[in-house]
mmCIF file with all atom_site columns, C-alpha atoms in Angstrom:
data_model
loop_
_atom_site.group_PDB
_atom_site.id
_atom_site.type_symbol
_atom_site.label_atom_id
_atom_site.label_alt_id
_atom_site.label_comp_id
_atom_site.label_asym_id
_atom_site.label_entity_id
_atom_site.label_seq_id
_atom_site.pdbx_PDB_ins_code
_atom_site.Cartn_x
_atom_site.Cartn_y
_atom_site.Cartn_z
_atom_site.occupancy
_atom_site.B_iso_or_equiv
_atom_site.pdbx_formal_charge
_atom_site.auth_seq_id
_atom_site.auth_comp_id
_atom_site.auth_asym_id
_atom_site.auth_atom_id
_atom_site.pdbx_PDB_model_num
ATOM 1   C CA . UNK K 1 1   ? 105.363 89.869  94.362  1.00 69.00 ? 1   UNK K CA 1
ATOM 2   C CA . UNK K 1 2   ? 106.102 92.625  95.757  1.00 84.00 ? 2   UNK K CA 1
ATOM 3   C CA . UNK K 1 3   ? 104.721 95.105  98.900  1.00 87.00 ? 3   UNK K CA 1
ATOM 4   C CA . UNK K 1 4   ? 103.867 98.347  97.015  1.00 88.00 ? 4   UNK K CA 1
ATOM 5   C CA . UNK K 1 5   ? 104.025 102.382 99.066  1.00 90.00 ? 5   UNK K CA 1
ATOM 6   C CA . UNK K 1 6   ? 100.557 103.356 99.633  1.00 93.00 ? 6   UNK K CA 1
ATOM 7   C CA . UNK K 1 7   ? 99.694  107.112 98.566  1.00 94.00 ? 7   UNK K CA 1
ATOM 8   C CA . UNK K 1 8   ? 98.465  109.371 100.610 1.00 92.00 ? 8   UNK K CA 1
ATOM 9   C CA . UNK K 1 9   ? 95.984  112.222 101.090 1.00 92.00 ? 9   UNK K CA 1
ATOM 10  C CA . UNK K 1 10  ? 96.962  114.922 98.677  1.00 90.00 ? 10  UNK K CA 1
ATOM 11  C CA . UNK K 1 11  ? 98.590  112.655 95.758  1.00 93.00 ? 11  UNK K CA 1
ATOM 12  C CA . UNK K 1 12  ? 96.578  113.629 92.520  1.00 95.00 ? 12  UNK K CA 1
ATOM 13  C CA . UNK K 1 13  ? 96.127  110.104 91.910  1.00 96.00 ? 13  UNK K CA 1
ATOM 14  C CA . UNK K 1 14  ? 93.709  109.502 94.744  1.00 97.00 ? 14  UNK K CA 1
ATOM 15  C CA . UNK K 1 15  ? 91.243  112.255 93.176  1.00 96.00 ? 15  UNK K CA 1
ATOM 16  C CA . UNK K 1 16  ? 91.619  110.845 89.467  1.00 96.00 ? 16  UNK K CA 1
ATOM 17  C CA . UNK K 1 17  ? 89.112  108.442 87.888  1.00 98.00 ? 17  UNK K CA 1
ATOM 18  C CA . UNK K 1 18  ? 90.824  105.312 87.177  1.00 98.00 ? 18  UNK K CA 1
ATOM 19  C CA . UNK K 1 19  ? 91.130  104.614 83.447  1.00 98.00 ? 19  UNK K CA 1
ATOM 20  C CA . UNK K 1 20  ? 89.515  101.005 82.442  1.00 98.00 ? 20  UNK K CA 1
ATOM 21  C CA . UNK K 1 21  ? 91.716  98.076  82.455  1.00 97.00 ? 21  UNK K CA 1
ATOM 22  C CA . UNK K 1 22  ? 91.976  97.377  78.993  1.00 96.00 ? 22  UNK K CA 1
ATOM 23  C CA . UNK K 1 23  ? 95.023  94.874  78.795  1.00 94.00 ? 23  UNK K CA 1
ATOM 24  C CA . UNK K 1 24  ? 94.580  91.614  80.599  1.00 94.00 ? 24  UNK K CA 1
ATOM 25  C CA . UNK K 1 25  ? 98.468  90.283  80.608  1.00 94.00 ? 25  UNK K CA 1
ATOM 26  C CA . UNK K 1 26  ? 101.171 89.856  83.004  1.00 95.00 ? 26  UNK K CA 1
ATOM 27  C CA . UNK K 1 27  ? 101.807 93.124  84.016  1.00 96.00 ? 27  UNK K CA 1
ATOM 28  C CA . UNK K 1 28  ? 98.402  93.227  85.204  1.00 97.00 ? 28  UNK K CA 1
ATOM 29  C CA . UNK K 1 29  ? 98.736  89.467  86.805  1.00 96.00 ? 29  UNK K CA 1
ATOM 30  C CA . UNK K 1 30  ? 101.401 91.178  88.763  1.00 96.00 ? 30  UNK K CA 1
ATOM 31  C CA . UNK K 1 31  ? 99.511  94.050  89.607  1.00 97.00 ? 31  UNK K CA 1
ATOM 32  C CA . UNK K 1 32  ? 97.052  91.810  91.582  1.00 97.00 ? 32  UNK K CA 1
ATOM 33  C CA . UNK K 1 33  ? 98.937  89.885  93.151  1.00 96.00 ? 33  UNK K CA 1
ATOM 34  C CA . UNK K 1 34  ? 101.492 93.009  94.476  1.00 96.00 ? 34  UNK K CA 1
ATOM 35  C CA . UNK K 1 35  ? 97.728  94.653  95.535  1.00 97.00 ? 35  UNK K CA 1
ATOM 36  C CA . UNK K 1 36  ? 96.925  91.259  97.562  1.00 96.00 ? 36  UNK K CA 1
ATOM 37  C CA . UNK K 1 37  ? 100.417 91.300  99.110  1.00 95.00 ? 37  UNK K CA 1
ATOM 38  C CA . UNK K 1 38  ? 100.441 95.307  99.731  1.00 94.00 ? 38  UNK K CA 1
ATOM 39  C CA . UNK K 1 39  ? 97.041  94.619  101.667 1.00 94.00 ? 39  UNK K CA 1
ATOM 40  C CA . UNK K 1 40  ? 97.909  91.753  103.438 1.00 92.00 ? 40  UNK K CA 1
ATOM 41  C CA . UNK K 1 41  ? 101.072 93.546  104.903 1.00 91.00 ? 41  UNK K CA 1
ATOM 42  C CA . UNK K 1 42  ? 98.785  96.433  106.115 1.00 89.00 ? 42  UNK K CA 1
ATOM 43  C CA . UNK K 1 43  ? 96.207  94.344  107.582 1.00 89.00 ? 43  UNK K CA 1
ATOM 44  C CA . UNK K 1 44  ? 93.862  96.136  105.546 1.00 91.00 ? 44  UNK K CA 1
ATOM 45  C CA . UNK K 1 45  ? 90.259  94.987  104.251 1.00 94.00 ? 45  UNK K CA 1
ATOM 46  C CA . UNK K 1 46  ? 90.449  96.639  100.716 1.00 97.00 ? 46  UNK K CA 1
ATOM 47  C CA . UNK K 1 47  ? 92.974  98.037  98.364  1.00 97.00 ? 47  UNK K CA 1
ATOM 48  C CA . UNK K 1 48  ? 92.318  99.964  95.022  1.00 98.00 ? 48  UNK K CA 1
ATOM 49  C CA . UNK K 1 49  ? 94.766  100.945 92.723  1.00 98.00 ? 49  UNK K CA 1
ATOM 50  C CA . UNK K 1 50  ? 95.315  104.339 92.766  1.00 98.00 ? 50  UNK K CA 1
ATOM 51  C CA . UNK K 1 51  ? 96.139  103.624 96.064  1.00 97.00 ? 51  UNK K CA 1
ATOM 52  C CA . UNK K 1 52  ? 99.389  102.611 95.479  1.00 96.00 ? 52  UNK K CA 1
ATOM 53  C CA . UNK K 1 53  ? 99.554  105.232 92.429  1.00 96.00 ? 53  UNK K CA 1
ATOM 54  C CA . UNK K 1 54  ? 98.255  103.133 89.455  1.00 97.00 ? 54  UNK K CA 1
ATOM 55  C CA . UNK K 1 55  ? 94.772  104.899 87.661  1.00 97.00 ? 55  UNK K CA 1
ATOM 56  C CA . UNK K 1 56  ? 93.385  101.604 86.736  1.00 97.00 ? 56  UNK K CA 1
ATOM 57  C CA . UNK K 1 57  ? 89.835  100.424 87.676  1.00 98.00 ? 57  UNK K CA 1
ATOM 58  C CA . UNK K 1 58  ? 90.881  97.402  90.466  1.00 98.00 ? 58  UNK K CA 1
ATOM 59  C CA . UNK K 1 59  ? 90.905  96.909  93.574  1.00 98.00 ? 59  UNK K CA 1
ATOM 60  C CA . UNK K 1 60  ? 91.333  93.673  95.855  1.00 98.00 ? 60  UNK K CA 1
ATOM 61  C CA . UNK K 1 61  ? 89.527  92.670  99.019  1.00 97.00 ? 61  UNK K CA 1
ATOM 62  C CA . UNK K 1 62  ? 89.896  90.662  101.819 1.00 96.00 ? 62  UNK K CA 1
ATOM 63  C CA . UNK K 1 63  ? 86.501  90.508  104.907 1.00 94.00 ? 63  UNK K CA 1
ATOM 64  C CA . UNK K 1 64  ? 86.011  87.509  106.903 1.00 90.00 ? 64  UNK K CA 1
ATOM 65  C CA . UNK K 1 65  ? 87.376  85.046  105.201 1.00 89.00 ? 65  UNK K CA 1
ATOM 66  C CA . UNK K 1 66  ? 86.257  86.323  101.581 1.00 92.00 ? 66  UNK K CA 1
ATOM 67  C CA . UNK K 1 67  ? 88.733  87.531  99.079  1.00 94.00 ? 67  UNK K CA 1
ATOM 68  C CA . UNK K 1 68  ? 89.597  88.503  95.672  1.00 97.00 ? 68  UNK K CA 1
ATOM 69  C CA . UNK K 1 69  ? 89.524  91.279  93.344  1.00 98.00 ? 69  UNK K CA 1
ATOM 70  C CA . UNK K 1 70  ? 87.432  92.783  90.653  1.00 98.00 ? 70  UNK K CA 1
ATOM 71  C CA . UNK K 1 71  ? 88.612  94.409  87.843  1.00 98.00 ? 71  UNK K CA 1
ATOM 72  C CA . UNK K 1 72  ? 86.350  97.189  85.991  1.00 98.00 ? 72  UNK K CA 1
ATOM 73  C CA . UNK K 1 73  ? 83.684  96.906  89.032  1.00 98.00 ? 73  UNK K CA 1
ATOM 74  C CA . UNK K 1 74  ? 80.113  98.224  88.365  1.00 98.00 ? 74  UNK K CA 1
ATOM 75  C CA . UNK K 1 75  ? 77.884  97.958  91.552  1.00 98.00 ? 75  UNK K CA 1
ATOM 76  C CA . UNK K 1 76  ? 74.013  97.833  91.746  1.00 98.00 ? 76  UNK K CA 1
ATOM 77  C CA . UNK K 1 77  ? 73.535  99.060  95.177  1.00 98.00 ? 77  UNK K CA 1
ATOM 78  C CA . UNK K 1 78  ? 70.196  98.414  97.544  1.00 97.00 ? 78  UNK K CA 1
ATOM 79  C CA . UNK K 1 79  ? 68.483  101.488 97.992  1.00 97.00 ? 79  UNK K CA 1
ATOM 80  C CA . UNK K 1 80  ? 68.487  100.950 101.859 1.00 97.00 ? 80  UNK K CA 1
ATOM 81  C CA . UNK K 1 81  ? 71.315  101.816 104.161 1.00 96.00 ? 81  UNK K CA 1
ATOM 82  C CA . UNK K 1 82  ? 72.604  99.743  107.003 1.00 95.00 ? 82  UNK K CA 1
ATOM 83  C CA . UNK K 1 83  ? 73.944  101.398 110.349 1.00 90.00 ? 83  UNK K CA 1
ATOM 84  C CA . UNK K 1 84  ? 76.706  103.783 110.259 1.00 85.00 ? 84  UNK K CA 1
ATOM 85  C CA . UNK K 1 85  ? 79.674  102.106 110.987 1.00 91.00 ? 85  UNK K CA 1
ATOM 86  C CA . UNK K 1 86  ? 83.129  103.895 111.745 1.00 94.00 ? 86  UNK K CA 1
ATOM 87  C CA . UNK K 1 87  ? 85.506  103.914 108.412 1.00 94.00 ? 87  UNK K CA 1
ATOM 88  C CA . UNK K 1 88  ? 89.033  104.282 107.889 1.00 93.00 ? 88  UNK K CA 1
ATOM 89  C CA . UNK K 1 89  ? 91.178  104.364 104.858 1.00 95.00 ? 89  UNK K CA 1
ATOM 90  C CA . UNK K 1 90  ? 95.042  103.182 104.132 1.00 93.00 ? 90  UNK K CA 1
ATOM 91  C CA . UNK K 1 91  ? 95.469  106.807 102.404 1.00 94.00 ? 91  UNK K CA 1
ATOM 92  C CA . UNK K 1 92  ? 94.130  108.828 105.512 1.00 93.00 ? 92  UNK K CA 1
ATOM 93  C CA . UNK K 1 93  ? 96.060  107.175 108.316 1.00 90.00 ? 93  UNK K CA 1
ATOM 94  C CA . UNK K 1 94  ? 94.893  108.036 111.635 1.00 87.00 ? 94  UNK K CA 1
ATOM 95  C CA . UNK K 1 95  ? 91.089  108.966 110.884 1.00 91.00 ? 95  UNK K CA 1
ATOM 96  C CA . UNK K 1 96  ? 87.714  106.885 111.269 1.00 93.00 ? 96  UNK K CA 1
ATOM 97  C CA . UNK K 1 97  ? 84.511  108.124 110.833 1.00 95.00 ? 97  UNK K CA 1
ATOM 98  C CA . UNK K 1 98  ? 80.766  106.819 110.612 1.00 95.00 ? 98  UNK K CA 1
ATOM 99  C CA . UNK K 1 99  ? 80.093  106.368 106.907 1.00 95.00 ? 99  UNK K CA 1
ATOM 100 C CA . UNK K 1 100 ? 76.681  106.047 105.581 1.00 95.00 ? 100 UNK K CA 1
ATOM 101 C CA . UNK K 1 101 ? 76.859  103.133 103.061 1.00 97.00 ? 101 UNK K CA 1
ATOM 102 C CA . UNK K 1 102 ? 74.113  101.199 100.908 1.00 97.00 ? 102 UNK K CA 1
ATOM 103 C CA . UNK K 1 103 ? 73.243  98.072  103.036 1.00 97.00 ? 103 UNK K CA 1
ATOM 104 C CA . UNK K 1 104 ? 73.903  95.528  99.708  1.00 97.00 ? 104 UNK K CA 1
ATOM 105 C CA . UNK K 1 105 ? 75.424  95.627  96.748  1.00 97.00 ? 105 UNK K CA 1
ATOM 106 C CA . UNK K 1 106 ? 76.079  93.096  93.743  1.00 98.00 ? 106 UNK K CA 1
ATOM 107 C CA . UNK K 1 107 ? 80.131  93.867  92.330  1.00 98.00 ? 107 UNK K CA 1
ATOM 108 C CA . UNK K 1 108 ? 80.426  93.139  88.846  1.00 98.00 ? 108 UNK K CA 1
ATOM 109 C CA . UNK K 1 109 ? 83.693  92.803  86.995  1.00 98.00 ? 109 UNK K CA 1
ATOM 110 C CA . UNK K 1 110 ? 85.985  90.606  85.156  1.00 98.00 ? 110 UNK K CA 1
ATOM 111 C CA . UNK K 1 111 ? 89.137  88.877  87.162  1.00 97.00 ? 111 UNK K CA 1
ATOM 112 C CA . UNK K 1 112 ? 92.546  89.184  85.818  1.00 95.00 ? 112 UNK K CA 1
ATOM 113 C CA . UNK K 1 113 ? 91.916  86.675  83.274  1.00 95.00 ? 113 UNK K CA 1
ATOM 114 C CA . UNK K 1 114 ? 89.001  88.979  81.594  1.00 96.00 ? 114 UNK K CA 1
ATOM 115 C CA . UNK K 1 115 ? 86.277  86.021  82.859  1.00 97.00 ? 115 UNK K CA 1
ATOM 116 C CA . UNK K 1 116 ? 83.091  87.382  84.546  1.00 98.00 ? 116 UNK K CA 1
ATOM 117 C CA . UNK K 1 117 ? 82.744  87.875  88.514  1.00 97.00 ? 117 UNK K CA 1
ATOM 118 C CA . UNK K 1 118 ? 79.558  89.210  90.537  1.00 98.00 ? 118 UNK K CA 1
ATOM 119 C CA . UNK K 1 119 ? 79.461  89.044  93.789  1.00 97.00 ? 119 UNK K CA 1
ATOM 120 C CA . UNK K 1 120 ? 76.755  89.749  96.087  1.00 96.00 ? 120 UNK K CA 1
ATOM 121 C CA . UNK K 1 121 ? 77.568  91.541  99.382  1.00 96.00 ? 121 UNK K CA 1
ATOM 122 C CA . UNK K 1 122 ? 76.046  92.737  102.014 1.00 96.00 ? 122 UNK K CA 1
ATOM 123 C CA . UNK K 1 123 ? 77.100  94.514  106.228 1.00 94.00 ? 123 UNK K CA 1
ATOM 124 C CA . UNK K 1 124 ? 81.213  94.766  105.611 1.00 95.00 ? 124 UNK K CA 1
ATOM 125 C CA . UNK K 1 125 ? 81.787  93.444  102.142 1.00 97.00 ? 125 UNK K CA 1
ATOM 126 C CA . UNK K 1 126 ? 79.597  95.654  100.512 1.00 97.00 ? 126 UNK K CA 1
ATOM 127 C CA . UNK K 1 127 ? 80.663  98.857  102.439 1.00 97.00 ? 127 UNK K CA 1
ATOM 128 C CA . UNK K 1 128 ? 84.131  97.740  100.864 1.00 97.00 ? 128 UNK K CA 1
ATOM 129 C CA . UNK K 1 129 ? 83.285  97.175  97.868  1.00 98.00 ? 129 UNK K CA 1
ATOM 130 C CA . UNK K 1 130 ? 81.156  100.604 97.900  1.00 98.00 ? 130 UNK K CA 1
ATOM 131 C CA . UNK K 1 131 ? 84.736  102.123 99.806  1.00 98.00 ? 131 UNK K CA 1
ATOM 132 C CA . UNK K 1 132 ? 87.281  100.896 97.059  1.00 98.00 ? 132 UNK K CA 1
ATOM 133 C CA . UNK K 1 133 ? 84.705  101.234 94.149  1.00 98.00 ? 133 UNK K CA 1
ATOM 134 C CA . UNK K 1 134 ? 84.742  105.129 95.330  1.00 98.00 ? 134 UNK K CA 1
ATOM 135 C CA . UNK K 1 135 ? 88.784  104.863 95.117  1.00 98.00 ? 135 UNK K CA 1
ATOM 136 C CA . UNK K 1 136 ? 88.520  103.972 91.600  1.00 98.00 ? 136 UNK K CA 1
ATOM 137 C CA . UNK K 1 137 ? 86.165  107.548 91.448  1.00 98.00 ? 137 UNK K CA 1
ATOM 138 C CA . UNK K 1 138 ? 88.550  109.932 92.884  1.00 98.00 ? 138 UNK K CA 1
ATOM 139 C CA . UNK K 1 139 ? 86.290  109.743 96.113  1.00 97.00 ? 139 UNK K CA 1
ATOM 140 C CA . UNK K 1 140 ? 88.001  109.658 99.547  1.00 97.00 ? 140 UNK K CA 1
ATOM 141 C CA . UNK K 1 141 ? 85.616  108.325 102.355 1.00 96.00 ? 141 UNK K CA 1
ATOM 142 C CA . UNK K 1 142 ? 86.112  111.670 103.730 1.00 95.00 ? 142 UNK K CA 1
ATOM 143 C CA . UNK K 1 143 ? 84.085  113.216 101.047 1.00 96.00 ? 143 UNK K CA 1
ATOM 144 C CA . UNK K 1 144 ? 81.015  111.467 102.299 1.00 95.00 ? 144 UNK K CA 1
ATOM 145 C CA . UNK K 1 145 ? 80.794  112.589 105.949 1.00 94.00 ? 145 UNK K CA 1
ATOM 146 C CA . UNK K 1 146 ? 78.108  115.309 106.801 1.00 92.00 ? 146 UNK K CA 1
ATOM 147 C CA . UNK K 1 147 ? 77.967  118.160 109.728 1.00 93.00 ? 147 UNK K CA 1
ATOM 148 C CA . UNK K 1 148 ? 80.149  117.916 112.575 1.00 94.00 ? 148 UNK K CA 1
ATOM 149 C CA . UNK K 1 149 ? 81.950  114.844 110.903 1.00 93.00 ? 149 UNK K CA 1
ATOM 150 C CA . UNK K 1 150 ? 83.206  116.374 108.232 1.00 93.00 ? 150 UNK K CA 1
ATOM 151 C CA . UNK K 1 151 ? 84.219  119.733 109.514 1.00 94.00 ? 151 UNK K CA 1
ATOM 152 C CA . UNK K 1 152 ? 86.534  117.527 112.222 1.00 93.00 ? 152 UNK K CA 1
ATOM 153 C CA . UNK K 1 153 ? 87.713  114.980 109.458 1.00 91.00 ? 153 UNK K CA 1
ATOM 154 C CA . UNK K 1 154 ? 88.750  118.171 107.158 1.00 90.00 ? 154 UNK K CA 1
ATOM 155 C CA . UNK K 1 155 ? 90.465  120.037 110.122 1.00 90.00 ? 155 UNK K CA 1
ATOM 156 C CA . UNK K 1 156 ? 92.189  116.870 111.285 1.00 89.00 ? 156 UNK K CA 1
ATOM 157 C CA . UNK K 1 157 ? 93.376  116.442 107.858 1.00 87.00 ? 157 UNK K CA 1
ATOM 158 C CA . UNK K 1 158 ? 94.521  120.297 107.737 1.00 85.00 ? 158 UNK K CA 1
ATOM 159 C CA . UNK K 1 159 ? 96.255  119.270 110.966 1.00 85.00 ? 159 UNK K CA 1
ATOM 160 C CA . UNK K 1 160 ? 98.173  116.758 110.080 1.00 79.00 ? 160 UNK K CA 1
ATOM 161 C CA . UNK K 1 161 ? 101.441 116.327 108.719 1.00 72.00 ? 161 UNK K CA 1
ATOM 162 C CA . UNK K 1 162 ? 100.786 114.057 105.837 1.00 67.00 ? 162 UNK K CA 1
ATOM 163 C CA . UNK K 1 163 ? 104.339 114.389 104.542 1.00 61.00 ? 163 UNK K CA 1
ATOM 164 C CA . UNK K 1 164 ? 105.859 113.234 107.910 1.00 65.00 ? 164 UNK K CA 1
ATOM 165 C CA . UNK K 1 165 ? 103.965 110.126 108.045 1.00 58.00 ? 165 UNK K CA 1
ATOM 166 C CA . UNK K 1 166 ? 104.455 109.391 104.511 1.00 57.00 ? 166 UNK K CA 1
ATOM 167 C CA . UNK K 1 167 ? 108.039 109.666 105.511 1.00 61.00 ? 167 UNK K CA 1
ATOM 168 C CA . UNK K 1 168 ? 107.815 107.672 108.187 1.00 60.00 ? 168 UNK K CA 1
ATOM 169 C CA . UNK K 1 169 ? 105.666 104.372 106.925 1.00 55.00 ? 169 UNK K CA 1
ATOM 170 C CA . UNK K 1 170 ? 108.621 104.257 103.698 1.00 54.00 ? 170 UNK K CA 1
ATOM 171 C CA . UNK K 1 171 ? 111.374 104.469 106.280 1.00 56.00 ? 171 UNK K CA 1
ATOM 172 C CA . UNK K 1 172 ? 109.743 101.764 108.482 1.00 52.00 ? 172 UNK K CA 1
ATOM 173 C CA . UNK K 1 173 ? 109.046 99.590  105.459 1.00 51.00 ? 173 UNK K CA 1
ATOM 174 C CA . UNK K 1 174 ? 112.007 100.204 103.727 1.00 50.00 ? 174 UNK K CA 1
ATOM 175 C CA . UNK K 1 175 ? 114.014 98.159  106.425 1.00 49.00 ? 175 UNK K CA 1
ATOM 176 C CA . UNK K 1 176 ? 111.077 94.991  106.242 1.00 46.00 ? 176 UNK K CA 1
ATOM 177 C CA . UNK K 1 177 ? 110.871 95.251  102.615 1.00 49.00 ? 177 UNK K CA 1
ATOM 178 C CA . UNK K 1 178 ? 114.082 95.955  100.763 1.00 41.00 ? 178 UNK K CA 1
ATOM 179 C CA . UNK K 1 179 ? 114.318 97.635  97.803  1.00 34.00 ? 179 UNK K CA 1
ATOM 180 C CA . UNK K 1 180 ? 111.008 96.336  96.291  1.00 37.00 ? 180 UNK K CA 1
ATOM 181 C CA . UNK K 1 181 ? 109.343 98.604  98.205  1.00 34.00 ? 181 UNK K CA 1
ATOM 182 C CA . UNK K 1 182 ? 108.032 101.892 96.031  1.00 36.00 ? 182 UNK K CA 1
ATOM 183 C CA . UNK K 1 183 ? 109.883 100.135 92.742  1.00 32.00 ? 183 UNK K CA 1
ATOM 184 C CA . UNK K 1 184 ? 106.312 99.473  91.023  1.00 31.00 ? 184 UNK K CA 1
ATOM 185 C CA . UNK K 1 185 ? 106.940 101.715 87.374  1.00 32.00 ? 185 UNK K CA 1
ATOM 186 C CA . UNK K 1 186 ? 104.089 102.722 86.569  1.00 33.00 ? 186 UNK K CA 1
ATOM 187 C CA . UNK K 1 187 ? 103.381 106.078 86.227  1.00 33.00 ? 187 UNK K CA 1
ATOM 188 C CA . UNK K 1 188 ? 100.936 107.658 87.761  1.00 31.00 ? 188 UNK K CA 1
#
């Protein structure tokens, strides 16, 4: 396994739709369990593949105990919304912002074997799966605020100096990691 660069605001990948996964073999066996490992390191909840520059249709997830992945997801959301809660995103460091989500959804997929998986979430889970699922759309979290929200999130994003963080996360992980770190070849 290996702990994998996450992109960033303003890689093309991020606002590509994910091709289907198609090929259920090692490659994407290691894939996964990179993803897991890339998430775990960062402490984060969710993690889709073009996040770390793959256009494939998975992500991985990790709430309160629950985790897995889901390959191909398709969601069936609840027409209802549950409270705003504040966001943030691996690819927008820095930034959180009340996101209006569905309040349940049901995720259904395949795992990395090609079997079935549907899983039924609701409060966190389901604004992740709803979060990474949007990943796999070319959809940044960002592109769901409203009003004032969104005209701070897109200045604060005009502000910042993506490239010097960038920068900065590879150099600091570069020194934990080794030279796994940003070696995944696929293309993007």
């Amino acid at each position: 396994m290996a702990i994998l660069s996450i992109r960033i605001i303003g890689d093309p990948v991020l606002r590509t739709v994910a091709d289907p996964v198609t090929d259920f073999g090692p490659e994407l066996a290691k894939l996964v369990a990179d993803m897991t490992e890339t998430m775990e390191d960062v402490d984060g909840a969710g993690l889709a593949a073009p996040q770390i520059g793959v256009s494939q249709r998975v992500f991985t997830y990790r709430i309160d105990g629950v985790e897995g992945h889901i390959i191909n997801p398709v969601l069936e959301n609840s027409e209802d919304f549950q409270e705003d809660q504040v966001e943030g995103c691996l690819s927008i460091p820095g930034l959180a912002y009340p996101v209006r989500r569905r309040r349940a959804t049901r995720a259904t997929g395949v795992d990395l074997h090609g079997n079935p998986v549907s899983v039924e979430a609701e409060g966190m889970l389901a604004r992740c799966f709803q979060h990474e699922t949007d990943h796999l759309d070319g959809i940044l979290y960002t592109d769901r605020l409203e009003g004032d929200d969104r005209k701070s999130a897109l200045r604060a994003i005009r502000a910042a100096n993506y490239h010097e963080v960038t920068e900065q996360t590879t150099s600091k992980r570069a020194t934990t990691v080794g030279s796994s770190f940003g070696s995944f070849g696929i293309a993007e």
